[in-house]
CSV table of C-alpha atoms (C1' of nucleotides) in Angstrom, one decimal:
chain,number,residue,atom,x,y,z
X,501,UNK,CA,1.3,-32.8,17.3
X,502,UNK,CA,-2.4,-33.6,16.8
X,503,UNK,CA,-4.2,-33.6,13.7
X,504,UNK,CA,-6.4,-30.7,14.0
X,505,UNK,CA,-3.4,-28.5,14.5
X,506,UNK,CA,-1.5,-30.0,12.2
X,507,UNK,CA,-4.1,-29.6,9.6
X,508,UNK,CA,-3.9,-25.9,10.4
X,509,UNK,CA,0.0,-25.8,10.3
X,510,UNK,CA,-0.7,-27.5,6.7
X,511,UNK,CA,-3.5,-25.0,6.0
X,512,UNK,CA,-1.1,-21.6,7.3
X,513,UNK,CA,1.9,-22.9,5.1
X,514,UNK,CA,0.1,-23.8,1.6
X,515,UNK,CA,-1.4,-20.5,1.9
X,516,UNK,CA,1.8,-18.4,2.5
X,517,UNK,CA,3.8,-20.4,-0.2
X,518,UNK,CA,0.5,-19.5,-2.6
X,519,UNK,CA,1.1,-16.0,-1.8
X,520,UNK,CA,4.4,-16.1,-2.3
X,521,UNK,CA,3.8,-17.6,-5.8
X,522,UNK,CA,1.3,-15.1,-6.9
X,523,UNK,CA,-1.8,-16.8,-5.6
X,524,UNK,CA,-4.1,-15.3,-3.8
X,525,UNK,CA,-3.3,-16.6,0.1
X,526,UNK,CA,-7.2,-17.5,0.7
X,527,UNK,CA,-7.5,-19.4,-2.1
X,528,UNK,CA,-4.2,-21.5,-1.3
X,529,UNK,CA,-6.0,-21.9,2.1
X,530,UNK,CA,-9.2,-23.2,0.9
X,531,UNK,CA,-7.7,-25.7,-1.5
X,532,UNK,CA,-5.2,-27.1,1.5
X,533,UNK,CA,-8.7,-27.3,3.6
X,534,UNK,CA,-10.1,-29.2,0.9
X,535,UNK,CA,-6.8,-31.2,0.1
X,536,UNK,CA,-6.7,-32.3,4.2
X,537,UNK,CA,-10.4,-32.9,4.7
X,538,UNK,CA,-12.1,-36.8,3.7
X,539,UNK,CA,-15.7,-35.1,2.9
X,540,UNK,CA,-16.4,-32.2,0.6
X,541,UNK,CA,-17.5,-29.6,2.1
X,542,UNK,CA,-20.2,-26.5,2.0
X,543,UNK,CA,-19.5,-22.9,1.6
X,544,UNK,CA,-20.9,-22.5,4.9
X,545,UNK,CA,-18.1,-25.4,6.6
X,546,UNK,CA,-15.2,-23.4,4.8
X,547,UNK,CA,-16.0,-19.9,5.9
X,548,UNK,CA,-17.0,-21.5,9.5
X,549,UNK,CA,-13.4,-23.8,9.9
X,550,UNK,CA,-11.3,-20.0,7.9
X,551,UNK,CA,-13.0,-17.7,9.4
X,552,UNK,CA,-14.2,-15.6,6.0
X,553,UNK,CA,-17.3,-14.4,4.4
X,554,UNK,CA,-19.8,-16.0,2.9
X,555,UNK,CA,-18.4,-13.9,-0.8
X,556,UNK,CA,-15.0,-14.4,-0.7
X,557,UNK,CA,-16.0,-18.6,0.0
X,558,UNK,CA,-18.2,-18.2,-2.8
X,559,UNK,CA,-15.5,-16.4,-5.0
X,560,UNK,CA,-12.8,-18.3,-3.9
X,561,UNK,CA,-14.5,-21.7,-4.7
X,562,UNK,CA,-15.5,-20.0,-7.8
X,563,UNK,CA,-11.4,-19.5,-8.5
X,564,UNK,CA,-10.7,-22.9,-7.1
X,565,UNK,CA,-12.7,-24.4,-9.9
X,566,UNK,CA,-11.5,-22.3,-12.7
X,567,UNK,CA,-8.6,-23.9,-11.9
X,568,UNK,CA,-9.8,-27.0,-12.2
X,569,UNK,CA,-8.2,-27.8,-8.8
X,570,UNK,CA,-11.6,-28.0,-6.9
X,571,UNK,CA,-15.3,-29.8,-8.1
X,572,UNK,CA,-18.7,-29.3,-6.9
X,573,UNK,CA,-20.6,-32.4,-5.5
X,574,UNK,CA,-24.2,-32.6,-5.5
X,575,UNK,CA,-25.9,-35.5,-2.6
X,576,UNK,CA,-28.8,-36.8,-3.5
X,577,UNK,CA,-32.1,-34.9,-1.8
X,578,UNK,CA,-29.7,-32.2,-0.3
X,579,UNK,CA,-30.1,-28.4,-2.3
X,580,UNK,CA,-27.1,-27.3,-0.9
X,581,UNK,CA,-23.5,-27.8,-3.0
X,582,UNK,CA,-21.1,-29.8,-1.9
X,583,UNK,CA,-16.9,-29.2,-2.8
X,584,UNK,CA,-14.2,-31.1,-2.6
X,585,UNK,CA,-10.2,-31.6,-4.2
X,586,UNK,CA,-8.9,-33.8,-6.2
X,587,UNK,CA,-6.0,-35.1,-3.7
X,588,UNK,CA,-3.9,-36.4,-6.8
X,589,UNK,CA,-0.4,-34.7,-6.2
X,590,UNK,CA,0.7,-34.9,-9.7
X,591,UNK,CA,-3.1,-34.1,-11.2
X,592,UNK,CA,-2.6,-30.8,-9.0
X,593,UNK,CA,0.6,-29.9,-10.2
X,594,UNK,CA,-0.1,-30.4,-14.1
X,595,UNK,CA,-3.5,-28.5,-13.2
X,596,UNK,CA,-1.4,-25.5,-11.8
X,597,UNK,CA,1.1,-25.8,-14.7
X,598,UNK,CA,-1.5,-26.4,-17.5
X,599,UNK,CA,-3.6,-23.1,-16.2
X,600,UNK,CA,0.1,-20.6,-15.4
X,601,UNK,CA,1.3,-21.6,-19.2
X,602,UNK,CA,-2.2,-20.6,-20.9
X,603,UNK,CA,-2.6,-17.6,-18.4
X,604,UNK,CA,0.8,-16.3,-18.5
X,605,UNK,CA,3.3,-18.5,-20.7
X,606,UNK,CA,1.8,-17.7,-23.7
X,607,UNK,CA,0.6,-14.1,-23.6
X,608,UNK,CA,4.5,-13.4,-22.5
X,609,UNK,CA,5.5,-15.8,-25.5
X,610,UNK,CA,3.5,-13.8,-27.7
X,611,UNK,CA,5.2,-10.7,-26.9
X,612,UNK,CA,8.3,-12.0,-27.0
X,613,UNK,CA,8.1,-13.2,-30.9
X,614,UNK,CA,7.3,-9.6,-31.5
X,615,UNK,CA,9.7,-8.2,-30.0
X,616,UNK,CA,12.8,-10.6,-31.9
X,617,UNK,CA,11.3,-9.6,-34.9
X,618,UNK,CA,12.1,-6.2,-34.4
X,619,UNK,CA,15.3,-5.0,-36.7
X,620,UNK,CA,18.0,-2.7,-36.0
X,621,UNK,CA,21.7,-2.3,-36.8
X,622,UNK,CA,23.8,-5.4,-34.8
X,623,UNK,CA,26.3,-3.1,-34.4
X,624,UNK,CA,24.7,-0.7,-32.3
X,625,UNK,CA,25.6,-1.8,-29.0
X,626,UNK,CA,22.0,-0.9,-27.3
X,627,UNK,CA,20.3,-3.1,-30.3
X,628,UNK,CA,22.9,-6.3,-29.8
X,629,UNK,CA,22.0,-6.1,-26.3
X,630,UNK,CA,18.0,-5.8,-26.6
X,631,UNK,CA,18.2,-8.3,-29.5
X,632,UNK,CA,20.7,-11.1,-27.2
X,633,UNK,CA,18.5,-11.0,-24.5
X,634,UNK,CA,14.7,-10.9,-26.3
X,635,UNK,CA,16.0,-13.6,-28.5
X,636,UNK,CA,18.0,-15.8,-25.6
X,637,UNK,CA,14.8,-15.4,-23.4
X,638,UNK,CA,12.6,-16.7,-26.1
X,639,UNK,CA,14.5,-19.7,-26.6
X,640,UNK,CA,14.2,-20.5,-22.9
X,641,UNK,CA,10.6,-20.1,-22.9
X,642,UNK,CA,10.2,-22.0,-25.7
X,643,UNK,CA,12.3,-24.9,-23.8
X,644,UNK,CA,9.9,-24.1,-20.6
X,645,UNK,CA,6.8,-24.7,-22.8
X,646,UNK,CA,8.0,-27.9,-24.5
X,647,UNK,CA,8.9,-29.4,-21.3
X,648,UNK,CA,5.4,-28.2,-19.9
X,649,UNK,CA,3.7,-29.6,-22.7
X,650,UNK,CA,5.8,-33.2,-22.1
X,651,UNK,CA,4.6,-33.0,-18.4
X,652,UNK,CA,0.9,-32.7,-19.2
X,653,UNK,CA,1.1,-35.3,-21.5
X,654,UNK,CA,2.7,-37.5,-19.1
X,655,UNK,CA,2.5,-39.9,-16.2
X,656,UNK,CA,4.1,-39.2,-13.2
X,657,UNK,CA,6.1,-42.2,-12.7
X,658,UNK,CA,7.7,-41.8,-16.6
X,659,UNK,CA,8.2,-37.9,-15.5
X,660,UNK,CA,10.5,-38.4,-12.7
X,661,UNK,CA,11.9,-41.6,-13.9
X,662,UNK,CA,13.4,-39.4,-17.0
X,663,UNK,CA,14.4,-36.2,-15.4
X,664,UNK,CA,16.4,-38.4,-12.4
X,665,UNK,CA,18.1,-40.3,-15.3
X,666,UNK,CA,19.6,-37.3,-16.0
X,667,UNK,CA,21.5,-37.7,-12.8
X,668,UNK,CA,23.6,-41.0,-14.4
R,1261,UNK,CA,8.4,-1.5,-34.4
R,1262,UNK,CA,11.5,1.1,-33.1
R,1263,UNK,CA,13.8,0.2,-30.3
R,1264,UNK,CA,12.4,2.6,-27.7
R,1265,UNK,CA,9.5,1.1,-27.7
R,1266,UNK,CA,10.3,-2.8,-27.8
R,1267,UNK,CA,12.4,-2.2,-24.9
R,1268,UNK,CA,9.8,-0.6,-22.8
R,1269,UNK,CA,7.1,-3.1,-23.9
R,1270,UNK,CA,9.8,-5.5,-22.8
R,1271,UNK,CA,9.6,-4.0,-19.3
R,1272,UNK,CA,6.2,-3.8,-19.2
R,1273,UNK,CA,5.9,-7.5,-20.1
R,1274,UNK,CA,8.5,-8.7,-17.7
R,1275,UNK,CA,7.1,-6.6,-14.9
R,1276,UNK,CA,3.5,-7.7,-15.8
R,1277,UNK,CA,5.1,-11.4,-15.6
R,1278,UNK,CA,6.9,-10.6,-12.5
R,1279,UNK,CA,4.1,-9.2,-10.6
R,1280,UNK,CA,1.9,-12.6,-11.6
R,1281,UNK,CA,4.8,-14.8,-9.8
R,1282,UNK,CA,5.3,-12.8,-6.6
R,1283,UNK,CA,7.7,-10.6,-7.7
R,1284,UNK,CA,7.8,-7.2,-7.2
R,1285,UNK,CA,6.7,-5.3,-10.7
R,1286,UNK,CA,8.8,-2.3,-10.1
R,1287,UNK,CA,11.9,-4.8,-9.9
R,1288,UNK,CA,11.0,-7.2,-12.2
R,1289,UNK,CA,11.0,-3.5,-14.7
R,1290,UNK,CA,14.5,-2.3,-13.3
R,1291,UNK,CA,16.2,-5.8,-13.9
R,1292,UNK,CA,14.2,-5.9,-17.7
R,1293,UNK,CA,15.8,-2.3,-18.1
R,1294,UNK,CA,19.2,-3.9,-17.2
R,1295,UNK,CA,18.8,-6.5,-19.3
R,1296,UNK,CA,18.2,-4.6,-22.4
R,1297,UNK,CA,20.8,-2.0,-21.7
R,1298,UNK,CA,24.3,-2.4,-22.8
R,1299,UNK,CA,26.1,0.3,-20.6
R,1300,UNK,CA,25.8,-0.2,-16.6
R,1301,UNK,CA,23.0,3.0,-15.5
R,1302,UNK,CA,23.2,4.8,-12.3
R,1303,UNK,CA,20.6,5.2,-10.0
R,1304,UNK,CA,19.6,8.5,-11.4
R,1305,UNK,CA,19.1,7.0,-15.0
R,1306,UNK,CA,16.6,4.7,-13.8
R,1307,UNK,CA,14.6,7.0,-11.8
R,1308,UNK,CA,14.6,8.8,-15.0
R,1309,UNK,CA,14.0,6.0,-17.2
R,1310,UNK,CA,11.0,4.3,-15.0
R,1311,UNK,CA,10.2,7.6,-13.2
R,1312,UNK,CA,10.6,6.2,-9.8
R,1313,UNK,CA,11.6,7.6,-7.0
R,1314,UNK,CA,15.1,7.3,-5.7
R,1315,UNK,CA,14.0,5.5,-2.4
R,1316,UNK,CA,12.7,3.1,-4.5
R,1317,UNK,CA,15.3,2.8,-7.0
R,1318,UNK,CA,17.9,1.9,-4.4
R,1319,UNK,CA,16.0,-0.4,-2.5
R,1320,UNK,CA,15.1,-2.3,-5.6
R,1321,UNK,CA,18.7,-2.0,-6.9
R,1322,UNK,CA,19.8,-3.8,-3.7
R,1323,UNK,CA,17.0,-6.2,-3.0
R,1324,UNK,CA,17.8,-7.5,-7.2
R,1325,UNK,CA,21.7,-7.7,-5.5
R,1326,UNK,CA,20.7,-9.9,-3.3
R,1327,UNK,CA,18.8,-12.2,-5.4
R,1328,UNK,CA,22.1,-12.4,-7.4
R,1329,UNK,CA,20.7,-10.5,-10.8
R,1330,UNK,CA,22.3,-7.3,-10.6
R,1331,UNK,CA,26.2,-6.1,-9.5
R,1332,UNK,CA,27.5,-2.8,-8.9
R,1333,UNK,CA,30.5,-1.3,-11.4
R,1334,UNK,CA,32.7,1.4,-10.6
R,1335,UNK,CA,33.9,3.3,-13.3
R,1336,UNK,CA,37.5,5.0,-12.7
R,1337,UNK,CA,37.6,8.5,-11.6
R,1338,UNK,CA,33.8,8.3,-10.3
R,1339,UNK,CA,32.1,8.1,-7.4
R,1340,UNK,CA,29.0,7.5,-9.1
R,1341,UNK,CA,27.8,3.4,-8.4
R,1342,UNK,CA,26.9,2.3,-11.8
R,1343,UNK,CA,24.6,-1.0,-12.0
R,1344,UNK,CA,24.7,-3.9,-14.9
R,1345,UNK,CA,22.4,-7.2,-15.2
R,1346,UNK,CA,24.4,-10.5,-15.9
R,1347,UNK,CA,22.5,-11.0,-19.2
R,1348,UNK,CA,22.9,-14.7,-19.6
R,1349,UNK,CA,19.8,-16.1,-18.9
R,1350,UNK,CA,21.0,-19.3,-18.0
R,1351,UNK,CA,22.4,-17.9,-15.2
R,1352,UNK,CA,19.3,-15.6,-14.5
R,1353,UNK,CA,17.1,-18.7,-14.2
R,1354,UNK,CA,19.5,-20.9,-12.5
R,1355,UNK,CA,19.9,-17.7,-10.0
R,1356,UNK,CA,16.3,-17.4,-9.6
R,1357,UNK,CA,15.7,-20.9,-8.9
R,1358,UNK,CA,18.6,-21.3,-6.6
R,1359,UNK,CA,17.3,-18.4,-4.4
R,1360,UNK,CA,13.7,-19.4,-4.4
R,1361,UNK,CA,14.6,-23.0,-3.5
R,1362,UNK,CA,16.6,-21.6,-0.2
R,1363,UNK,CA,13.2,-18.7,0.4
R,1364,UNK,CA,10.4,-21.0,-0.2
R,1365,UNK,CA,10.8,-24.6,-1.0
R,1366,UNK,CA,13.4,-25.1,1.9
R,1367,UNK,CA,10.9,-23.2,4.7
R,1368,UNK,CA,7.9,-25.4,3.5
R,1369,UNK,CA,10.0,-28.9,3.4
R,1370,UNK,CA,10.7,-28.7,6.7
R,1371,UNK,CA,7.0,-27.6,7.7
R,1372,UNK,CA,6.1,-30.8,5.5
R,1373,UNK,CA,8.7,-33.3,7.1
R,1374,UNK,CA,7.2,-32.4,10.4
R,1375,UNK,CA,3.8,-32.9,9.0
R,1376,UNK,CA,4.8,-36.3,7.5
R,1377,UNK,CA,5.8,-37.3,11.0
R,1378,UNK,CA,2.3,-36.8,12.8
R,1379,UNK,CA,0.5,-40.2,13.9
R,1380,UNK,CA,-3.0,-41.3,13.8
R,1381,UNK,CA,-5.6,-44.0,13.7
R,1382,UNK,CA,-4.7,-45.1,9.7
R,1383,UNK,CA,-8.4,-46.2,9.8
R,1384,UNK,CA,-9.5,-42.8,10.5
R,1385,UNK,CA,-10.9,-41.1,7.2
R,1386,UNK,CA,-9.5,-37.7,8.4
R,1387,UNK,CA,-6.5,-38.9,9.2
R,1388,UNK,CA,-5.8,-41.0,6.5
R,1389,UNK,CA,-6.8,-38.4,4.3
R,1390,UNK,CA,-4.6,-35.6,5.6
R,1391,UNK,CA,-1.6,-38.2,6.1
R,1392,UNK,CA,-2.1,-39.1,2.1
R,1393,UNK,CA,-1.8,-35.2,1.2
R,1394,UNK,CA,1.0,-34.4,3.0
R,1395,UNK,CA,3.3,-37.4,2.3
R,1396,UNK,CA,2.2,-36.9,-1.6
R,1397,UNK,CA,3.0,-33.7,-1.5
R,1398,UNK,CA,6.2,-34.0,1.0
R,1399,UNK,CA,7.4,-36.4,-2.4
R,1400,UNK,CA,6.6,-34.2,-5.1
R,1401,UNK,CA,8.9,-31.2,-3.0
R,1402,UNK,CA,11.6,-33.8,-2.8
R,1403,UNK,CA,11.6,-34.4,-6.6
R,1404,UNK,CA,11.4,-30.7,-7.3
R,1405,UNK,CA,14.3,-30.4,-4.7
R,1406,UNK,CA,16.3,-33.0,-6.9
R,1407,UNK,CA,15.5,-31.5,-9.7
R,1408,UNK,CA,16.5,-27.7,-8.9
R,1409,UNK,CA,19.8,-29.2,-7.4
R,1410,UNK,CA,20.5,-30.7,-10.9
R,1411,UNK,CA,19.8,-27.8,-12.6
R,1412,UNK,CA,21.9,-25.9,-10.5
R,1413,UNK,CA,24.8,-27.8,-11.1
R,1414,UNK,CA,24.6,-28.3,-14.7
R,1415,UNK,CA,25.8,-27.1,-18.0
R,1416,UNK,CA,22.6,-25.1,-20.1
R,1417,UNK,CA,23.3,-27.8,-23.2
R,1418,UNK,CA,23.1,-30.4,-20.9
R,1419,UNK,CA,20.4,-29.7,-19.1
R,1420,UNK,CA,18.1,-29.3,-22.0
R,1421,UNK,CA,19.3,-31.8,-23.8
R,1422,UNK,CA,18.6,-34.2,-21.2
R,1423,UNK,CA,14.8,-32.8,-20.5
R,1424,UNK,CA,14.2,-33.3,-24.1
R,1425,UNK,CA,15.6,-36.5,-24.3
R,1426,UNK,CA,12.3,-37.4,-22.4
R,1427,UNK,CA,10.5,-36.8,-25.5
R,1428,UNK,CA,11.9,-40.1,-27.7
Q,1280,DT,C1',37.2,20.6,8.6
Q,1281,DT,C1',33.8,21.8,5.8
Q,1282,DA,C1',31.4,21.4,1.7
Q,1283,DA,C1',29.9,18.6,-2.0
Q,1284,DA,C1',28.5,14.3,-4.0
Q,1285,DC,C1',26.6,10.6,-3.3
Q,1286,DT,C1',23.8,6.5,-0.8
Q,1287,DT,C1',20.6,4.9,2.6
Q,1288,DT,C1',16.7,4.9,5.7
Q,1289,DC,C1',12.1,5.0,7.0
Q,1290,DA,C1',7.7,7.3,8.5
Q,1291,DA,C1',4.1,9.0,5.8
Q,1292,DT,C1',1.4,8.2,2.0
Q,1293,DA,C1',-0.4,6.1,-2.1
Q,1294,DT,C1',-1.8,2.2,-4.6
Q,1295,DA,C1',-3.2,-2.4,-5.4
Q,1296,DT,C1',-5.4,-6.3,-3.7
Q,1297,DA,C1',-8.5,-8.8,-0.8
Q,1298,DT,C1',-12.6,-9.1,2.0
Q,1299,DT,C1',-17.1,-8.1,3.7
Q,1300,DG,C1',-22.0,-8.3,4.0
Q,1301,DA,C1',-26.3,-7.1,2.6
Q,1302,DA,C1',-29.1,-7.0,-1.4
Q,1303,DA,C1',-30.4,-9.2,-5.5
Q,1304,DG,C1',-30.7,-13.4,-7.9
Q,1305,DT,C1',-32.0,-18.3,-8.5
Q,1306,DT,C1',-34.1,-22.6,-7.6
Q,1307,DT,C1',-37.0,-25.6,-5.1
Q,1308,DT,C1',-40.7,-26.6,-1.9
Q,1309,DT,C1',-45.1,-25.8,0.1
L,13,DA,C1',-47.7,-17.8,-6.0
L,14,DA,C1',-45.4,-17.1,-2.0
L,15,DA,C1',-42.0,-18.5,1.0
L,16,DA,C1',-37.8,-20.8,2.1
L,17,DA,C1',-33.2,-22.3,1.0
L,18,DC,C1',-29.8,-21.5,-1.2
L,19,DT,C1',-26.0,-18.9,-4.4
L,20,DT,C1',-24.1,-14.8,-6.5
L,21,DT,C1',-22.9,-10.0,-7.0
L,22,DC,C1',-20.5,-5.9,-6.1
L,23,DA,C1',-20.0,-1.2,-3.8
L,24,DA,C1',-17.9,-0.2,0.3
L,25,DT,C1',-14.3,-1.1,3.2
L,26,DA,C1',-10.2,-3.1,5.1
L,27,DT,C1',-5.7,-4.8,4.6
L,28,DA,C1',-1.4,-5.6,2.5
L,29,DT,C1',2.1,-4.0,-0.4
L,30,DA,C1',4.8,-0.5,-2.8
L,31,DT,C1',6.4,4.1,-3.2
L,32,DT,C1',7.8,8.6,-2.0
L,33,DG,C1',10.9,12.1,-0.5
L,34,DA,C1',13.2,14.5,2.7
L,35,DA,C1',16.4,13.9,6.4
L,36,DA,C1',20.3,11.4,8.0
L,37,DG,C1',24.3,8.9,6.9
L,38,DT,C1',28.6,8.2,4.4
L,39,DT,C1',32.5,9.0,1.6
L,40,DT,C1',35.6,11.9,-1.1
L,41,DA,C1',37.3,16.4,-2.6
L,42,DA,C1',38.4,21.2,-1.8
DNA sequence: TTAAACTTTCAATATATATTGAAAGTTTTT
DNA sequence: AAAAACTTTCAATATATATTGAAAGTTTAA
């Protein structure tokens, strides 16, 4: 296989796994440009090389950076902006996991200590059930976010060098 | 706050949470009313209780079968199917994460081993640069892979335990 | 064997999500 | 101050995804 198709194999697989995750599949696609290519790159390269407007580039990149998985790059007596992405594997994944627990960890986490405060009779059979599984669900999100919160903190190495001791 | 209502902010939440990570919101809502329902419901109670169509009811029903979440009962004397959620949600995560292991992280592994394989001029920027990505990235699967396969072989306690071991 | 009770299918339709592109906005250069 | 070079916005549109509901299929009971 040669690079340039390989680069789109690359480019046609991050973006179906993004869409299978819940992220939008262009925005997969322009980060796995950005992850594959040496130079950053203009809005006008990335809708040229995947074929999209000149709004959804600029919207995308606009996502991309929220993200914090994308920067702008500014080169010296050039107007136009340059973007590229940080290609550190493990920087991407705390970025993703950082941004998913703030966007959607904790507004779920906040519902789900109202909800196990609510009271009712234990031995009504419909209230055991709602109160086992609010209750059992917030103790896993709770072990979700602490675990989260040990991986932001950490370095990669440490990371997987404690979770495969678990193996012994 | 009364029980009807906890439970269907409940669905709502786990639908809304759902829909964010590629799930379907309608069956992400059908499994939550499971979950917080101590008697096994028929099709026809969930229509009613989601007011959804039976089409969709069914296909839900049987697409949360086959990710492992939801069983059929038969209750003697009835022909009626009757449908229950295995509430422990050990099992649900476990479940979850062995199914999307074998629908997404499998498929994109081996896209990524072949990727991993493709040669080039090392001195190449491009090259080097998509080479760097891939194999980081190739890695990171194969740790999440390890990981999930632990996971799926241990004891809750255990497994939590040893994650928050890390934290010493 | 036919009717009733139930489940499944799937083309049509509705809804949600993503994309376009041209106009408006901004900044720099002349 | 006007033009040029660029970025952003967003209503209109296209696409993808989810849902409906009625017909067809299946199983059990009369």
């Amino acid at each position: 296989m040669e690079l340039p198709e390989a680069k789109q194999k690359f480019i046609e697989a991050w973006g179906k796994l993004g869409s299978e995750w819940g992220i939008n599949r262009t925005m997969a696609q322009v980060h796995a440009l950005l992850l594959v290519t040496s130079d950053a790159l203009t809005t006008e390269d990335i809708m040229e090389n995947l074929s999209i407007s000149r709004g959804n580039a600029n919207m995308t990149l606009r996502d991309l950076m929220s993200w914090g998985l994308v920067e702008k790059q500014h080169k010296a007596g050039e107007r136009k902006e340059y973007f590229f992405a940080d290609k550190n594997t493990w920087n991407i994944a705390r970025q993703v996991a950082k941004e998913r627990r703030k966007r959607e960890l904790e507004p779920i986490m906040k519902i789900l200590d109202e909800l196990v405060k609510v009271k009712g009779d234990t031995k009504h059979p419909e209230y055991a059930t709602f109160n086992k599984s609010v209750t059992d669900i917030n103790k896993m999100a709770k072990n979700v976010d602490r675990t989260l919160d040990t991986m932001l903190k950490a370095e990669e190495s440490w990371f997987w060098g404690s979770i495969f001791k678990m193996f012994k």
